[in-house]
CSV table of C-alpha atoms in Angstrom, one decimal:
chain,number,residue,atom,x,y,z
A,1,UNK,CA,5.3,34.5,38.7
A,2,UNK,CA,5.1,34.3,42.4
A,3,UNK,CA,9.7,35.0,42.0
A,4,UNK,CA,9.4,37.9,39.8
A,5,UNK,CA,6.2,39.3,42.3
A,6,UNK,CA,8.3,39.1,45.6
A,7,UNK,CA,11.7,41.2,43.4
A,8,UNK,CA,8.8,44.0,41.8
A,9,UNK,CA,7.6,44.0,45.2
A,10,UNK,CA,11.9,45.2,46.7
A,11,UNK,CA,12.3,47.0,43.3
A,12,UNK,CA,9.1,49.0,45.2
A,13,UNK,CA,10.1,49.7,48.6
A,14,UNK,CA,13.3,50.2,47.8
A,15,UNK,CA,12.2,53.0,44.8
A,16,UNK,CA,9.7,54.7,47.5
A,17,UNK,CA,12.5,55.4,50.2
A,18,UNK,CA,14.7,57.0,47.7
A,19,UNK,CA,11.9,59.5,46.2
A,20,UNK,CA,11.5,59.4,49.6
A,21,UNK,CA,15.0,61.4,50.5
A,22,UNK,CA,16.1,64.9,50.5
A,23,UNK,CA,18.5,64.3,47.9
A,24,UNK,CA,14.5,63.3,45.0
A,25,UNK,CA,12.9,65.5,46.3
A,26,UNK,CA,14.6,69.0,45.2
A,27,UNK,CA,15.4,67.1,41.9
A,28,UNK,CA,13.1,68.6,39.3
A,29,UNK,CA,12.5,66.5,36.6
A,30,UNK,CA,13.9,68.2,34.1
A,31,UNK,CA,17.6,66.9,36.2
A,32,UNK,CA,15.4,63.1,36.6
A,33,UNK,CA,16.3,63.2,32.1
A,34,UNK,CA,19.5,65.0,32.1
A,35,UNK,CA,20.3,62.1,34.4
A,36,UNK,CA,18.9,59.2,32.6
A,37,UNK,CA,19.7,60.0,29.5
A,38,UNK,CA,16.9,62.9,28.5
A,39,UNK,CA,14.0,61.6,26.3
A,40,UNK,CA,13.0,61.3,23.0
A,41,UNK,CA,10.6,63.0,20.9
A,42,UNK,CA,9.8,61.9,17.4
A,43,UNK,CA,7.2,63.4,14.8
A,44,UNK,CA,3.8,61.2,15.0
A,45,UNK,CA,4.0,60.4,19.2
A,46,UNK,CA,1.4,62.5,21.1
A,47,UNK,CA,3.6,62.3,24.3
A,48,UNK,CA,7.9,61.8,24.4
A,49,UNK,CA,9.5,58.5,24.2
A,50,UNK,CA,12.3,56.3,25.2
A,51,UNK,CA,14.8,55.3,22.2
A,52,UNK,CA,18.2,52.4,22.5
A,53,UNK,CA,20.4,51.8,19.5
A,54,UNK,CA,18.8,48.8,17.6
A,55,UNK,CA,22.2,47.4,17.7
A,56,UNK,CA,21.4,46.4,21.5
A,57,UNK,CA,18.6,43.6,19.7
A,58,UNK,CA,19.0,40.8,21.3
A,59,UNK,CA,15.6,39.2,19.3
A,60,UNK,CA,15.8,42.0,16.2
A,61,UNK,CA,20.2,42.1,15.7
A,62,UNK,CA,18.5,37.8,14.5
A,63,UNK,CA,15.8,38.8,12.7
A,64,UNK,CA,18.0,41.6,10.5
A,65,UNK,CA,19.1,38.6,8.8
A,66,UNK,CA,16.3,37.7,8.3
A,67,UNK,CA,14.5,37.8,4.5
A,68,UNK,CA,11.3,38.9,4.8
A,69,UNK,CA,11.5,39.4,8.4
A,70,UNK,CA,10.4,43.5,9.0
A,71,UNK,CA,14.2,43.8,11.0
A,72,UNK,CA,16.0,42.9,7.7
A,73,UNK,CA,14.2,47.2,6.9
A,74,UNK,CA,14.8,48.5,10.8
A,75,UNK,CA,14.0,52.0,10.7
A,76,UNK,CA,16.1,52.3,13.4
A,77,UNK,CA,20.0,51.8,10.9
A,78,UNK,CA,18.6,54.7,8.7
A,79,UNK,CA,17.5,58.6,8.1
A,80,UNK,CA,18.2,60.8,11.0
A,81,UNK,CA,18.5,57.3,13.4
A,82,UNK,CA,21.7,56.9,12.0
A,83,UNK,CA,22.9,60.5,11.8
A,84,UNK,CA,25.4,61.1,14.1
A,85,UNK,CA,23.3,63.1,17.1
A,86,UNK,CA,20.3,60.6,17.6
A,87,UNK,CA,23.2,57.9,17.3
A,88,UNK,CA,25.2,58.9,20.6
A,89,UNK,CA,21.8,60.2,22.1
A,90,UNK,CA,20.9,56.9,22.3
A,91,UNK,CA,23.7,55.0,23.9
A,92,UNK,CA,24.2,57.6,26.7
A,93,UNK,CA,20.9,56.2,27.3
A,94,UNK,CA,22.1,51.9,26.9
A,95,UNK,CA,25.4,53.2,29.0
A,96,UNK,CA,23.2,55.5,31.5
A,97,UNK,CA,20.9,51.7,32.1
A,98,UNK,CA,23.9,50.0,31.6
A,99,UNK,CA,26.2,52.2,34.8
A,100,UNK,CA,23.3,53.3,36.6
A,101,UNK,CA,22.7,51.5,39.8
A,102,UNK,CA,19.0,49.5,39.3
A,103,UNK,CA,16.7,51.1,41.8
A,104,UNK,CA,18.8,55.1,41.0
A,105,UNK,CA,17.7,54.7,37.0
A,106,UNK,CA,13.4,54.4,38.1
A,107,UNK,CA,13.7,57.0,40.5
A,108,UNK,CA,14.7,58.7,37.9
A,109,UNK,CA,12.5,57.2,35.2
A,110,UNK,CA,9.4,58.3,37.7
A,111,UNK,CA,11.0,62.0,38.6
A,112,UNK,CA,11.1,61.9,34.2
A,113,UNK,CA,8.1,60.6,33.1
A,114,UNK,CA,4.9,62.5,36.6
A,115,UNK,CA,2.5,63.6,35.2
A,116,UNK,CA,2.4,63.1,31.5
A,117,UNK,CA,-0.3,61.7,30.3
A,118,UNK,CA,0.6,59.4,27.4
A,119,UNK,CA,4.7,57.2,26.9
A,120,UNK,CA,6.0,55.5,24.5
A,121,UNK,CA,9.1,53.2,25.2
A,122,UNK,CA,11.6,52.1,23.0
A,123,UNK,CA,10.4,53.9,19.9
A,124,UNK,CA,14.2,52.9,18.2
A,125,UNK,CA,15.3,49.4,19.6
A,126,UNK,CA,13.6,46.8,22.6
A,127,UNK,CA,14.1,45.0,26.2
A,128,UNK,CA,17.6,44.7,27.1
A,129,UNK,CA,16.0,41.5,29.9
A,130,UNK,CA,13.4,40.9,32.4
A,131,UNK,CA,15.2,42.4,34.8
A,132,UNK,CA,14.7,45.9,32.6
A,133,UNK,CA,10.8,44.6,31.6
A,134,UNK,CA,10.3,44.7,36.0
A,135,UNK,CA,12.0,48.5,36.2
A,136,UNK,CA,10.0,49.7,33.8
A,137,UNK,CA,6.7,47.6,35.4
A,138,UNK,CA,8.2,49.9,38.7
A,139,UNK,CA,7.9,52.6,37.2
A,140,UNK,CA,4.2,52.3,36.4
A,141,UNK,CA,4.1,51.3,39.3
A,142,UNK,CA,4.3,54.9,40.8
A,143,UNK,CA,3.4,56.7,37.6
A,144,UNK,CA,-0.4,55.1,37.9
A,145,UNK,CA,-2.2,57.9,35.7
A,146,UNK,CA,0.5,57.7,32.8
A,147,UNK,CA,-0.5,55.3,30.0
A,148,UNK,CA,2.8,52.7,28.5
A,149,UNK,CA,3.0,51.1,25.6
A,150,UNK,CA,6.0,48.9,25.6
A,151,UNK,CA,6.5,47.3,21.7
A,152,UNK,CA,8.8,44.5,21.7
A,153,UNK,CA,10.2,41.2,19.4
A,154,UNK,CA,10.7,39.9,23.3
A,155,UNK,CA,9.0,36.9,22.7
A,156,UNK,CA,10.4,35.1,25.8
A,157,UNK,CA,10.6,37.5,28.0
A,158,UNK,CA,6.2,38.7,26.8
A,159,UNK,CA,5.6,35.5,27.3
A,160,UNK,CA,6.6,34.7,30.3
A,161,UNK,CA,5.6,37.9,32.3
A,162,UNK,CA,1.6,37.5,30.9
A,163,UNK,CA,0.8,36.7,33.9
A,164,UNK,CA,2.6,40.5,36.3
A,165,UNK,CA,2.4,42.7,32.6
A,166,UNK,CA,-1.4,42.1,33.1
A,167,UNK,CA,-2.1,43.0,36.3
A,168,UNK,CA,-0.9,46.7,35.5
A,169,UNK,CA,-3.6,48.2,34.2
A,170,UNK,CA,-1.5,51.4,32.6
A,171,UNK,CA,0.9,49.0,30.5
A,172,UNK,CA,0.3,47.4,27.1
A,173,UNK,CA,2.9,45.4,26.4
A,174,UNK,CA,2.0,44.3,22.9
A,175,UNK,CA,3.9,41.9,20.7
A,176,UNK,CA,5.4,43.1,17.2
A,177,UNK,CA,5.2,39.9,14.8
A,178,UNK,CA,8.8,39.2,13.2
A,179,UNK,CA,7.3,38.9,9.4
A,180,UNK,CA,5.6,41.8,7.4
A,181,UNK,CA,2.0,40.4,6.6
A,182,UNK,CA,2.1,38.0,9.4
A,183,UNK,CA,-1.0,37.4,10.0
A,184,UNK,CA,-1.7,37.0,14.3
A,185,UNK,CA,-3.4,33.6,14.7
A,186,UNK,CA,-5.3,33.0,17.3
A,187,UNK,CA,-2.1,30.8,20.1
A,188,UNK,CA,-1.1,33.9,19.1
A,189,UNK,CA,-2.5,36.1,21.1
A,190,UNK,CA,-3.5,33.7,23.5
A,191,UNK,CA,0.9,32.8,24.5
A,192,UNK,CA,2.0,37.1,24.4
A,193,UNK,CA,-1.4,39.1,24.8
A,194,UNK,CA,-2.2,42.3,22.5
A,195,UNK,CA,0.0,42.5,19.5
A,196,UNK,CA,1.4,44.1,16.5
A,197,UNK,CA,1.9,43.2,12.2
A,198,UNK,CA,3.9,45.2,9.6
A,199,UNK,CA,1.9,45.2,6.5
A,200,UNK,CA,2.0,46.4,2.8
A,201,UNK,CA,-1.7,44.9,2.1
A,202,UNK,CA,-2.2,41.7,3.8
A,203,UNK,CA,-3.4,43.2,8.0
A,204,UNK,CA,-5.5,39.7,9.1
A,205,UNK,CA,-7.7,41.4,11.1
A,206,UNK,CA,-6.2,43.9,13.1
A,207,UNK,CA,-7.0,47.6,13.4
A,208,UNK,CA,-4.5,49.3,11.0
A,209,UNK,CA,-3.1,53.0,12.0
A,210,UNK,CA,-4.5,55.4,10.8
A,211,UNK,CA,-1.3,58.1,11.9
A,212,UNK,CA,0.3,56.3,8.3
A,213,UNK,CA,-2.5,57.0,5.9
A,214,UNK,CA,0.1,60.1,5.5
A,215,UNK,CA,2.9,61.6,6.0
A,216,UNK,CA,1.2,64.3,7.6
A,217,UNK,CA,-0.6,62.2,10.0
A,218,UNK,CA,-0.6,61.9,13.2
A,219,UNK,CA,-1.7,60.0,16.7
A,220,UNK,CA,-3.1,63.5,18.0
A,221,UNK,CA,-4.5,64.4,14.3
A,222,UNK,CA,-6.4,60.9,14.1
A,223,UNK,CA,-6.9,60.6,17.6
A,224,UNK,CA,-6.9,57.4,17.6
A,225,UNK,CA,-4.5,55.8,21.6
A,226,UNK,CA,-5.1,52.2,20.3
A,227,UNK,CA,-1.5,51.7,20.7
A,228,UNK,CA,-1.7,51.6,24.6
A,229,UNK,CA,-5.3,50.6,24.9
A,230,UNK,CA,-5.3,47.2,26.0
A,231,UNK,CA,-8.7,46.1,24.8
A,232,UNK,CA,-7.2,46.5,20.8
A,233,UNK,CA,-6.4,42.6,20.3
A,234,UNK,CA,-3.6,43.1,17.3
A,235,UNK,CA,-2.8,47.1,15.7
A,236,UNK,CA,-1.9,46.7,11.1
A,237,UNK,CA,1.3,49.3,11.2
A,238,UNK,CA,1.7,50.2,7.0
A,239,UNK,CA,5.5,49.6,6.1
A,240,UNK,CA,6.2,52.7,6.1
A,241,UNK,CA,6.2,54.6,2.8
A,242,UNK,CA,9.5,55.2,2.3
A,243,UNK,CA,11.0,51.8,2.5
A,244,UNK,CA,8.0,49.3,1.6
A,245,UNK,CA,9.4,50.6,-2.6
A,246,UNK,CA,12.9,49.1,-1.9
A,247,UNK,CA,11.0,45.8,0.7
A,248,UNK,CA,8.4,45.4,-2.6
A,249,UNK,CA,11.6,45.0,-4.7
A,250,UNK,CA,14.3,43.4,-2.5
A,251,UNK,CA,11.1,40.5,-0.3
A,252,UNK,CA,9.1,40.8,-3.6
A,253,UNK,CA,5.7,41.4,-2.0
């Protein structure tokens, strides 16, 4: 952890210098959002988010071939996410992330999310690397009033950096269980901290997300912010209605 603390400190110092430079002091929030490829808007979320193509998920792309995994029914490969305009937007964000210097990407993100109360990373896609997690934590450092939720299936990254993430009160790194109806065990919570699971009828002791009680329900209409709440250990997400019939037929759950 000490090595990554050092890297994080270096990122924070470099970002502070860039944010105080003339080119960033004068930059507007809208300009910064354009620089990072714009932000996502989803119907259920109470906030903006950030999405990348599912094809670049490191762990998720492997799970897509595993029967009974939630990634076998990845919503990011169908529906509006598969539409050309949406896919192009996600690809643009991915390309920008790959090409833009890390400090510039971080500083633009700080500008882009300033004064937002809530933010979700990866309404589609996932963490690309340890370096990306450190960049996200650097953004969180500069925006202590913004609550960040990071759902992920990058288990090694989450496990190895749990202690560092735990030092951020405004960051909820929530590890998603790979298999549908997988009950979260105490050992999972010990290894990863915050967790979630997708279920058809077996949520265990998980707090059940109310935003999927109906098509119309949202985080705002139900008054729920559990995903961002670090005191909620495990959240259960009902499998999306549009996926459930196919899932029951294919997997037999």
